[in-house]
Short mmCIF file of C-alpha atoms and ligand atoms in Angstrom, two decimals:
data_model
loop_
_atom_site.label_atom_id
_atom_site.label_comp_id
_atom_site.label_asym_id
_atom_site.label_seq_id
_atom_site.Cartn_x
_atom_site.Cartn_y
_atom_site.Cartn_z
CA MET A 15 65.32 16.01 -21.90
CA SER A 16 63.48 14.93 -18.79
CA VAL A 17 60.82 17.07 -17.25
CA THR A 18 61.49 18.52 -13.79
CA GLN A 19 59.22 18.90 -10.82
CA GLN A 20 59.50 22.69 -11.14
CA GLN A 21 58.24 22.54 -14.72
CA VAL A 22 55.26 20.51 -13.53
CA LEU A 23 54.56 23.03 -10.78
CA ASP A 24 54.84 25.92 -13.26
CA ALA A 25 52.30 24.23 -15.52
CA LEU A 26 49.95 23.59 -12.58
CA ALA A 27 50.23 27.21 -11.48
CA LYS A 28 48.28 28.10 -14.63
CA VAL A 29 45.36 25.80 -13.75
CA MET A 30 42.62 27.65 -11.87
CA THR A 31 40.50 26.00 -9.20
CA PRO A 32 36.91 26.55 -8.03
CA ARG A 33 38.42 28.26 -5.00
CA GLY A 34 39.53 31.10 -7.28
CA VAL A 35 43.21 30.44 -6.78
CA ALA A 36 45.76 28.54 -8.80
CA LEU A 37 46.02 24.80 -8.25
CA THR A 38 49.43 25.23 -6.68
CA SER A 39 48.00 27.65 -4.10
CA ALA A 40 44.88 25.68 -3.18
CA ASN A 41 46.63 23.40 -0.70
CA VAL A 42 45.24 20.26 -2.30
CA LEU A 43 48.26 18.71 -3.99
CA SER A 44 50.04 15.61 -2.79
CA ALA A 45 53.77 15.25 -3.30
CA ILE A 46 54.53 15.26 -7.01
CA ALA A 47 56.48 12.27 -8.23
CA VAL A 48 58.46 12.92 -11.40
CA ASN A 49 60.41 10.00 -12.67
CA ASP A 50 61.90 9.67 -16.11
CA GLY A 51 59.10 11.51 -17.90
CA LYS A 52 56.36 9.99 -15.76
CA VAL A 53 54.43 12.31 -13.51
CA PHE A 54 52.23 11.19 -10.67
CA PHE A 55 50.32 13.04 -8.01
CA SER A 56 46.89 13.44 -6.51
CA ILE A 57 44.53 16.30 -5.83
CA ASN A 58 42.82 15.83 -2.49
CA VAL A 59 39.49 17.55 -1.89
CA ASP A 60 36.37 17.05 0.16
CA ALA A 61 33.82 14.69 -1.39
CA ALA A 62 31.19 17.41 -1.47
CA GLU A 63 33.40 19.39 -3.87
CA ALA A 64 34.20 16.49 -6.13
CA ARG A 65 32.00 17.51 -9.07
CA ALA A 66 33.59 20.93 -9.33
CA TRP A 67 37.08 19.48 -9.21
CA GLU A 68 36.80 16.83 -11.88
CA ASN A 69 37.45 19.49 -14.54
CA VAL A 70 40.45 20.72 -12.62
CA ARG A 71 41.88 17.24 -12.63
CA ALA A 72 41.39 16.96 -16.39
CA HIS A 73 42.95 20.39 -17.01
CA ALA A 74 45.88 19.57 -14.78
CA GLU A 75 46.44 16.29 -16.57
CA ASN A 76 46.33 17.98 -19.98
CA ALA A 77 48.69 20.72 -18.83
CA VAL A 78 51.21 18.19 -17.54
CA ARG A 79 50.91 15.94 -20.58
CA ALA A 80 51.58 18.93 -22.83
CA LEU A 81 55.00 19.50 -21.24
CA PRO A 82 57.90 18.39 -23.42
CA GLY A 83 59.45 15.24 -22.01
CA VAL A 84 56.32 13.95 -20.28
CA THR A 85 55.50 10.43 -21.39
CA THR A 86 52.83 9.63 -18.83
CA ALA A 87 50.81 11.72 -16.44
CA MET A 88 48.53 10.12 -13.92
CA ILE A 89 46.65 12.50 -11.74
CA ALA A 90 44.19 11.14 -9.28
CA LEU A 91 41.37 13.14 -7.74
CA THR A 92 40.75 11.81 -4.28
CA ALA A 93 37.77 12.93 -2.30
CA GLU A 94 37.43 12.32 1.39
CA ARG A 95 34.12 12.67 3.13
CA LYS A 96 34.31 14.67 6.30
CA PRO A 97 33.25 12.60 9.30
CA GLY A 98 29.52 12.94 9.74
CA ALA A 99 28.88 14.33 6.27
CA ALA A 100 26.27 12.64 4.08
CA PRO A 101 27.73 10.18 1.61
CA ALA A 102 28.62 11.83 -1.68
CA ALA A 103 26.23 9.70 -3.70
CA ARG A 104 23.20 10.82 -1.72
CA GLN A 105 24.10 14.41 -2.40
CA GLY A 106 24.12 13.64 -6.08
CA VAL A 107 27.82 14.24 -6.34
CA PRO A 108 29.21 12.12 -9.08
CA PRO A 109 32.19 9.94 -8.91
CA VAL A 110 35.70 11.04 -8.64
CA SER A 111 37.28 10.22 -11.92
CA SER A 112 35.14 7.11 -11.93
CA HIS A 113 31.50 6.23 -12.01
CA ARG A 114 31.08 5.67 -8.33
CA PRO A 115 31.53 7.55 -5.12
CA PRO A 116 34.95 7.03 -3.60
CA HIS A 117 33.64 5.92 -0.26
CA SER A 118 30.56 3.89 0.39
CA PRO A 119 29.15 3.13 3.77
CA ALA A 120 30.01 -0.43 4.79
CA GLY A 121 27.17 -2.86 4.25
CA SER A 122 25.69 -1.27 1.16
CA PRO A 123 28.54 -0.69 -1.17
CA MET A 124 27.96 -3.22 -3.87
CA ALA A 125 24.64 -1.86 -5.07
CA ARG A 126 26.13 1.39 -6.26
CA GLN A 127 29.13 0.01 -8.05
CA ALA A 128 29.19 0.47 -11.75
CA GLU A 129 30.40 -2.51 -13.70
CA ILE A 130 33.33 -1.92 -16.01
CA PRO A 131 32.01 -2.03 -19.55
CA GLY A 132 33.31 -5.06 -21.43
CA ILE A 133 34.51 -6.96 -18.33
CA ALA A 134 32.29 -9.79 -17.13
CA ALA A 135 33.99 -10.47 -13.80
CA VAL A 136 36.60 -8.65 -11.76
CA ILE A 137 38.18 -10.84 -9.10
CA ALA A 138 40.72 -9.93 -6.44
CA VAL A 139 43.76 -11.91 -5.36
CA ALA A 140 44.61 -10.83 -1.84
CA SER A 141 46.86 -11.76 1.04
CA GLY A 142 47.13 -10.68 4.62
CA LYS A 143 50.76 -9.74 4.21
CA GLY A 144 53.45 -9.36 1.57
CA GLY A 145 55.84 -12.02 0.37
CA VAL A 146 53.45 -14.97 0.43
CA GLY A 147 53.47 -15.32 -3.36
CA LYS A 148 50.29 -13.39 -4.08
CA SER A 149 51.54 -11.85 -7.32
CA THR A 150 53.09 -15.08 -8.56
CA THR A 151 49.82 -16.87 -7.89
CA ALA A 152 47.72 -14.10 -9.47
CA LEU A 153 49.73 -14.25 -12.68
CA ASN A 154 49.77 -18.04 -12.95
CA LEU A 155 46.08 -18.19 -12.08
CA ALA A 156 45.35 -15.65 -14.83
CA LEU A 157 47.31 -17.86 -17.21
CA GLY A 158 45.37 -20.91 -16.05
CA LEU A 159 42.12 -19.09 -16.76
CA ARG A 160 43.50 -18.15 -20.18
CA ASP A 161 44.25 -21.82 -20.83
CA SER A 162 40.61 -22.63 -20.15
CA GLY A 163 39.69 -20.47 -23.12
CA LEU A 164 38.72 -17.28 -21.31
CA ARG A 165 39.76 -13.75 -22.26
CA VAL A 166 41.74 -12.62 -19.27
CA GLY A 167 43.33 -9.41 -18.00
CA LEU A 168 45.66 -8.82 -15.07
CA LEU A 169 45.72 -5.58 -13.13
CA ASP A 170 48.64 -5.21 -10.76
CA ALA A 171 47.15 -2.94 -8.14
CA ASP A 172 49.91 -3.63 -5.65
CA ILE A 173 50.74 -0.01 -5.46
CA TYR A 174 53.33 -0.44 -2.71
CA GLY A 175 55.45 -2.93 -4.65
CA PRO A 176 54.21 -3.65 -8.14
CA SER A 177 55.93 -6.86 -9.21
CA VAL A 178 54.08 -7.72 -12.40
CA PRO A 179 56.66 -5.95 -14.63
CA ARG A 180 59.31 -8.27 -13.15
CA LEU A 181 57.13 -11.38 -13.25
CA THR A 182 56.19 -10.81 -16.89
CA GLY A 183 59.41 -9.24 -18.14
CA ILE A 184 57.42 -6.31 -19.54
CA ARG A 185 59.63 -3.26 -19.96
CA GLU A 186 57.60 -1.13 -22.32
CA LYS A 187 55.22 1.64 -21.29
CA PRO A 188 51.53 1.63 -22.15
CA GLU A 189 50.49 4.01 -24.92
CA LEU A 190 47.38 6.14 -25.01
CA ASN A 191 44.57 5.56 -27.49
CA ASP A 192 42.52 8.31 -29.17
CA GLU A 193 40.29 8.56 -26.11
CA ARG A 194 43.42 9.05 -24.01
CA LYS A 195 42.94 5.72 -22.29
CA MET A 196 45.99 3.62 -21.55
CA ILE A 197 46.30 0.54 -23.75
CA PRO A 198 47.21 -2.51 -21.66
CA ILE A 199 50.31 -4.43 -22.67
CA VAL A 200 49.49 -7.84 -24.10
CA ARG A 201 51.85 -10.60 -22.98
CA PHE A 202 51.24 -14.35 -22.86
CA GLY A 203 47.76 -13.66 -24.22
CA LEU A 204 46.83 -11.56 -21.17
CA ALA A 205 45.94 -7.86 -21.18
CA ILE A 206 48.23 -6.51 -18.47
CA MET A 207 48.36 -3.21 -16.63
CA SER A 208 50.53 -2.31 -13.68
CA ILE A 209 51.30 0.82 -11.78
CA GLY A 210 54.85 -0.47 -12.15
CA PHE A 211 54.74 0.38 -15.87
CA LEU A 212 54.56 3.98 -14.78
CA VAL A 213 56.95 3.99 -11.81
CA GLU A 214 59.95 1.86 -11.00
CA GLU A 215 59.39 -1.18 -8.76
CA ASP A 216 61.86 0.02 -6.16
CA THR A 217 60.54 3.58 -6.04
CA ALA A 218 59.07 3.69 -2.58
CA MET A 219 55.60 5.08 -2.97
CA ILE A 220 53.87 6.35 0.07
CA TRP A 221 50.19 6.43 -0.66
CA ARG A 222 47.42 7.38 1.64
CA GLY A 223 44.36 5.15 1.47
CA PRO A 224 42.24 7.40 -0.75
CA MET A 225 45.13 7.87 -3.15
CA VAL A 226 45.47 4.14 -3.53
CA MET A 227 41.80 3.95 -4.34
CA SER A 228 41.92 6.73 -6.84
CA ALA A 229 44.98 5.40 -8.64
CA ILE A 230 43.45 1.95 -8.83
CA THR A 231 40.13 3.34 -10.01
CA GLN A 232 41.96 5.05 -12.83
CA MET A 233 43.76 1.87 -13.74
CA LEU A 234 40.44 0.05 -13.83
CA ARG A 235 38.47 2.63 -15.73
CA ASP A 236 40.94 4.72 -17.70
CA VAL A 237 42.45 1.68 -19.35
CA ALA A 238 41.16 0.33 -22.66
CA TRP A 239 40.67 -3.22 -21.41
CA GLY A 240 38.51 -4.31 -24.33
CA THR A 241 36.29 -7.34 -23.81
CA LEU A 242 37.36 -9.64 -20.99
CA ASP A 243 35.73 -12.58 -19.27
CA VAL A 244 37.83 -12.11 -16.16
CA LEU A 245 40.06 -9.34 -14.87
CA VAL A 246 42.33 -10.60 -12.10
CA VAL A 247 43.33 -7.82 -9.70
CA ASP A 248 46.56 -8.35 -7.76
CA MET A 249 45.66 -6.40 -4.63
CA PRO A 250 48.04 -4.52 -2.35
CA PRO A 251 48.98 -6.86 0.54
CA GLY A 252 47.27 -6.43 3.87
CA THR A 253 43.83 -5.88 5.24
CA GLY A 254 44.00 -2.24 6.22
CA ASP A 255 41.84 0.71 5.25
CA ALA A 256 43.25 0.98 1.76
CA GLN A 257 42.35 -2.62 1.01
CA LEU A 258 38.93 -2.31 2.57
CA THR A 259 38.15 0.78 0.53
CA LEU A 260 39.34 -0.94 -2.57
CA ALA A 261 37.23 -4.00 -1.90
CA GLN A 262 34.26 -1.70 -1.35
CA ASN A 263 34.74 0.31 -4.49
CA VAL A 264 35.81 -2.14 -7.13
CA PRO A 265 32.88 -4.16 -8.46
CA LEU A 266 34.35 -7.50 -7.37
CA LYS A 267 32.66 -10.77 -8.24
CA GLY A 268 34.91 -12.66 -5.89
CA ALA A 269 38.16 -12.80 -3.98
CA ILE A 270 40.88 -15.38 -3.60
CA ILE A 271 43.09 -15.38 -0.54
CA ILE A 272 46.67 -16.54 -0.71
CA SER A 273 48.26 -17.81 2.46
CA THR A 274 51.32 -19.76 3.48
CA PRO A 275 50.88 -22.52 6.04
CA GLN A 276 52.51 -20.67 8.88
CA ASP A 277 50.16 -19.64 11.62
CA LEU A 278 50.91 -15.98 11.30
CA SER A 279 49.88 -15.68 7.71
CA LEU A 280 46.82 -17.80 8.43
CA ILE A 281 45.78 -15.25 10.98
CA ASP A 282 46.31 -12.60 8.32
CA ALA A 283 44.29 -14.66 5.88
CA ARG A 284 41.44 -14.74 8.40
CA ARG A 285 41.49 -10.95 8.47
CA GLY A 286 41.27 -10.98 4.70
CA LEU A 287 38.22 -13.21 4.86
CA ALA A 288 36.59 -10.95 7.38
CA MET A 289 37.31 -7.94 5.22
CA PHE A 290 35.66 -9.35 2.11
CA LYS A 291 32.74 -10.59 4.17
CA LYS A 292 32.22 -7.08 5.48
CA VAL A 293 31.81 -5.72 1.96
CA ASN A 294 29.79 -8.69 0.69
CA VAL A 295 32.39 -9.94 -1.76
CA PRO A 296 32.17 -13.73 -2.05
CA VAL A 297 35.40 -15.49 -1.19
CA LEU A 298 36.05 -17.94 -4.01
CA GLY A 299 38.54 -19.74 -1.84
CA ILE A 300 41.91 -19.97 -0.14
CA VAL A 301 45.11 -21.08 -1.83
CA GLU A 302 47.92 -22.43 0.27
CA ASN A 303 51.17 -21.28 -1.32
CA MET A 304 54.61 -22.63 -0.38
CA SER A 305 52.53 -25.41 1.07
CA TYR A 306 55.30 -28.00 1.20
CA PHE A 307 58.86 -28.17 0.00
CA GLN A 308 59.44 -30.20 -3.09
CA CYS A 309 63.04 -31.18 -3.73
CA PRO A 310 63.97 -30.10 -7.26
CA HIS A 311 66.30 -33.11 -7.61
CA CYS A 312 64.40 -36.09 -6.24
CA GLY A 313 60.88 -34.68 -6.06
CA THR A 314 60.57 -35.71 -2.40
CA ARG A 315 58.03 -33.74 -0.49
CA SER A 316 58.75 -32.27 2.96
CA ASP A 317 56.10 -30.53 5.02
CA ILE A 318 58.55 -28.11 6.52
CA PHE A 319 55.93 -25.53 7.44
CA GLY A 320 53.38 -27.82 9.03
CA HIS A 321 51.35 -28.04 5.86
CA GLY A 322 47.56 -28.24 5.66
CA GLY A 323 46.69 -25.26 7.84
CA ALA A 324 44.94 -23.36 5.08
CA ARG A 325 42.79 -26.36 4.16
CA HIS A 326 41.62 -26.74 7.76
CA GLU A 327 41.06 -23.03 8.04
CA ALA A 328 38.99 -23.01 4.85
CA GLU A 329 36.91 -25.92 6.13
CA ARG A 330 36.42 -24.26 9.46
CA LEU A 331 35.31 -21.01 7.85
CA GLY A 332 33.17 -22.69 5.24
CA VAL A 333 34.98 -21.33 2.19
CA PRO A 334 36.34 -23.43 -0.67
CA PHE A 335 39.91 -24.65 -0.47
CA LEU A 336 41.37 -24.10 -3.93
CA GLY A 337 44.64 -25.94 -3.75
CA GLU A 338 48.19 -26.28 -2.51
CA ILE A 339 51.19 -24.96 -4.39
CA PRO A 340 54.57 -26.34 -3.35
CA LEU A 341 57.58 -24.24 -2.57
CA HIS A 342 59.66 -25.08 -5.60
CA VAL A 343 62.68 -23.45 -7.10
CA ALA A 344 61.18 -23.70 -10.60
CA ILE A 345 58.31 -21.45 -9.53
CA ARG A 346 60.67 -18.89 -8.08
CA GLU A 347 63.13 -18.93 -10.93
CA THR A 348 60.55 -18.73 -13.68
CA SER A 349 58.63 -15.96 -11.90
CA ASP A 350 61.67 -13.91 -11.26
CA ALA A 351 62.90 -14.37 -14.83
CA GLY A 352 59.67 -12.96 -16.24
CA ASN A 353 58.60 -16.30 -17.67
CA PRO A 354 55.89 -17.72 -15.40
CA VAL A 355 55.79 -21.46 -14.89
CA VAL A 356 52.42 -21.95 -16.62
CA VAL A 357 54.05 -20.52 -19.77
CA SER A 358 57.57 -21.89 -19.42
CA GLU A 359 56.61 -25.41 -18.30
CA PRO A 360 53.02 -25.78 -19.51
CA ASP A 361 53.08 -29.56 -19.23
CA GLY A 362 54.77 -29.64 -15.83
CA PRO A 363 53.20 -30.42 -12.46
CA HIS A 364 53.08 -26.80 -11.28
CA ALA A 365 51.18 -25.56 -14.32
CA ALA A 366 48.70 -28.39 -13.68
CA ILE A 367 48.12 -27.15 -10.13
CA TYR A 368 47.50 -23.56 -11.26
CA ARG A 369 45.18 -24.77 -14.00
CA ALA A 370 43.22 -26.87 -11.52
CA ILE A 371 42.77 -23.80 -9.32
CA ALA A 372 41.72 -21.80 -12.38
CA THR A 373 39.16 -24.45 -13.31
CA ASN A 374 37.64 -24.25 -9.86
CA VAL A 375 37.48 -20.44 -10.04
CA ARG A 376 36.02 -20.54 -13.52
CA GLU A 377 33.34 -22.95 -12.36
CA GLN A 378 32.34 -20.56 -9.58
CA LEU A 379 32.18 -17.63 -12.01
CA LYS A 380 30.31 -19.59 -14.66
CA GLY A 381 27.01 -17.83 -14.15
CA VAL A 382 28.51 -14.35 -14.19
CA ILE A 383 30.56 -14.97 -17.33
CA ALA A 384 27.65 -16.61 -19.15
CA ALA A 385 25.33 -13.75 -18.22
CA ALA A 386 27.76 -11.23 -19.69
P1 ADP B 421 53.80 -11.24 -2.93
O1 ADP B 421 53.05 -10.77 -4.14
O2 ADP B 421 52.92 -11.96 -1.94
O3 ADP B 421 54.65 -10.21 -2.28
P2 ADP B 421 55.51 -12.65 -4.81
O4 ADP B 421 54.55 -13.33 -5.73
O5 ADP B 421 56.22 -11.44 -5.32
O6 ADP B 421 54.81 -12.38 -3.40
O7 ADP B 421 56.54 -13.77 -4.34
C1 ADP B 421 57.58 -13.50 -3.43
C2 ADP B 421 58.79 -14.38 -3.80
O8 ADP B 421 58.46 -15.74 -3.58
C3 ADP B 421 59.19 -14.27 -5.26
O9 ADP B 421 60.60 -14.35 -5.37
C4 ADP B 421 58.54 -15.49 -5.90
O10 ADP B 421 59.26 -15.95 -7.04
C5 ADP B 421 58.62 -16.50 -4.79
N1 ADP B 421 57.55 -17.50 -4.81
C6 ADP B 421 56.22 -17.30 -4.82
N2 ADP B 421 55.55 -18.47 -4.80
C7 ADP B 421 56.49 -19.44 -4.78
C8 ADP B 421 56.45 -20.88 -4.75
N3 ADP B 421 55.30 -21.53 -4.72
N4 ADP B 421 57.64 -21.54 -4.77
C9 ADP B 421 58.82 -20.87 -4.78
N5 ADP B 421 58.93 -19.55 -4.79
C10 ADP B 421 57.77 -18.83 -4.79
#
C-alpha cells in the first residue's frame, strides 16, 4: 500500500514548531512530493531561526518515515537570510542540516566550509546548459579516475534531470544504515548516489535555489560515502543562483566545465568559468564534448561543429584544456544502455580519451589527495 499525501500531512500535523503551532500550520512547507513510497519536501525558514528548526526537521523526517509504506523520506531544511540581515554564521547559528551556513557572502565562502569526513577531494562537473553531455562525461571521468587506482564516488546533483540512474542502469533504492544515513549504491567500483534514486527521472521537479542547495547538502552529508579520494559531483546545468550557491557551499577542490564547440555553449561555458572564479574554486579545465563527428563505420573525422573552440577559449582564459571527446554513436548507445563506454569498451579509443582526462585531473589533485 502506497502512502498518500494526506497521510503525510496528517503525520506532520502532529509535529510542533517553535512558533507554537503545528508544522502544517506554520506556513513553511514546500509542496510535498509523494511518489511510490518516497516522500520529498522542504521546510523553509529564515536563517536566524535555523537552529530552532533543525529538531523540527528531524521530527518531521522520523514521523514521515514511521508511516507504513514510506521507503524514503528526504526533508530539507532551507534557510534564507533576509536581505540586509547578518550572515547566519556570524550570529552563531549553526548549519542547516549540514555543518555550514546555507549562504555565504561571495568572496569569503571557502574558509567556512567543512570538509566531508573521509573524502579527500570533491570536484564539480558543470556546464552552462543541459544536453552537452555533462553527465556522460562525469560518469566516464569518474571511471577513468577509478582506473587510475583512486577510490571514487559519483554524486548526481542534477536535481532537474538526474540521469545517472539511466547511465548506470541502477534501479535499486539506497538503504539506510544504523545512523540513518543513505548507503550509496556501488556499481562499476564507484560509490553512486543520485536524487534520481529517490524520484523518477521524468518527474518534473521544480526546486527553488535554496531547496536545491539543501537537498544536495543532504546528499553530500547524509550519505555514508566511506573513504574516497575523489567525489565527482554532476552539477545541475546552468550558471544561475542555484549553481552559484552550490559552488559556494560545497567544499569544492576544483571544477571541470563541459562544453560543445558551438559558440552558444562556449558563451555558457564562459559564464561557468566566471561563476567558479567568483567563489574561488579552481577550474581544473574545460572538456570539449561532441568535439567532432567520428563515423562509426570508417572512423573518418568530420569537424561538423567548427571544432577547437573550447581549446582556444581555454587558452584565452588561461585554464587547462583537458581534452576533446568525439560525437560517437558508441558513447551515446553505451551511456543510454547503462553501460558506460569506459566499462563496456575499456580498450577502445573513447575510454582512452576519458582516462587521459582523468589522469590530468588526478595530477592536478595530487597534493590534495596525498595530504588526505
Ligand atoms: P547533460 O548531462 O549535459 O544533459 P547527457 O550526458 O545526459 O547530457 O547527454 C545527453 C545525450 O547526449 C545523451 O543521450 C548522451 O548519451 C549523449 N552524448 C553525450 N556525450 C556524447 C558523445 N560524446 N557522443 C555521442 N553522444 C553523446
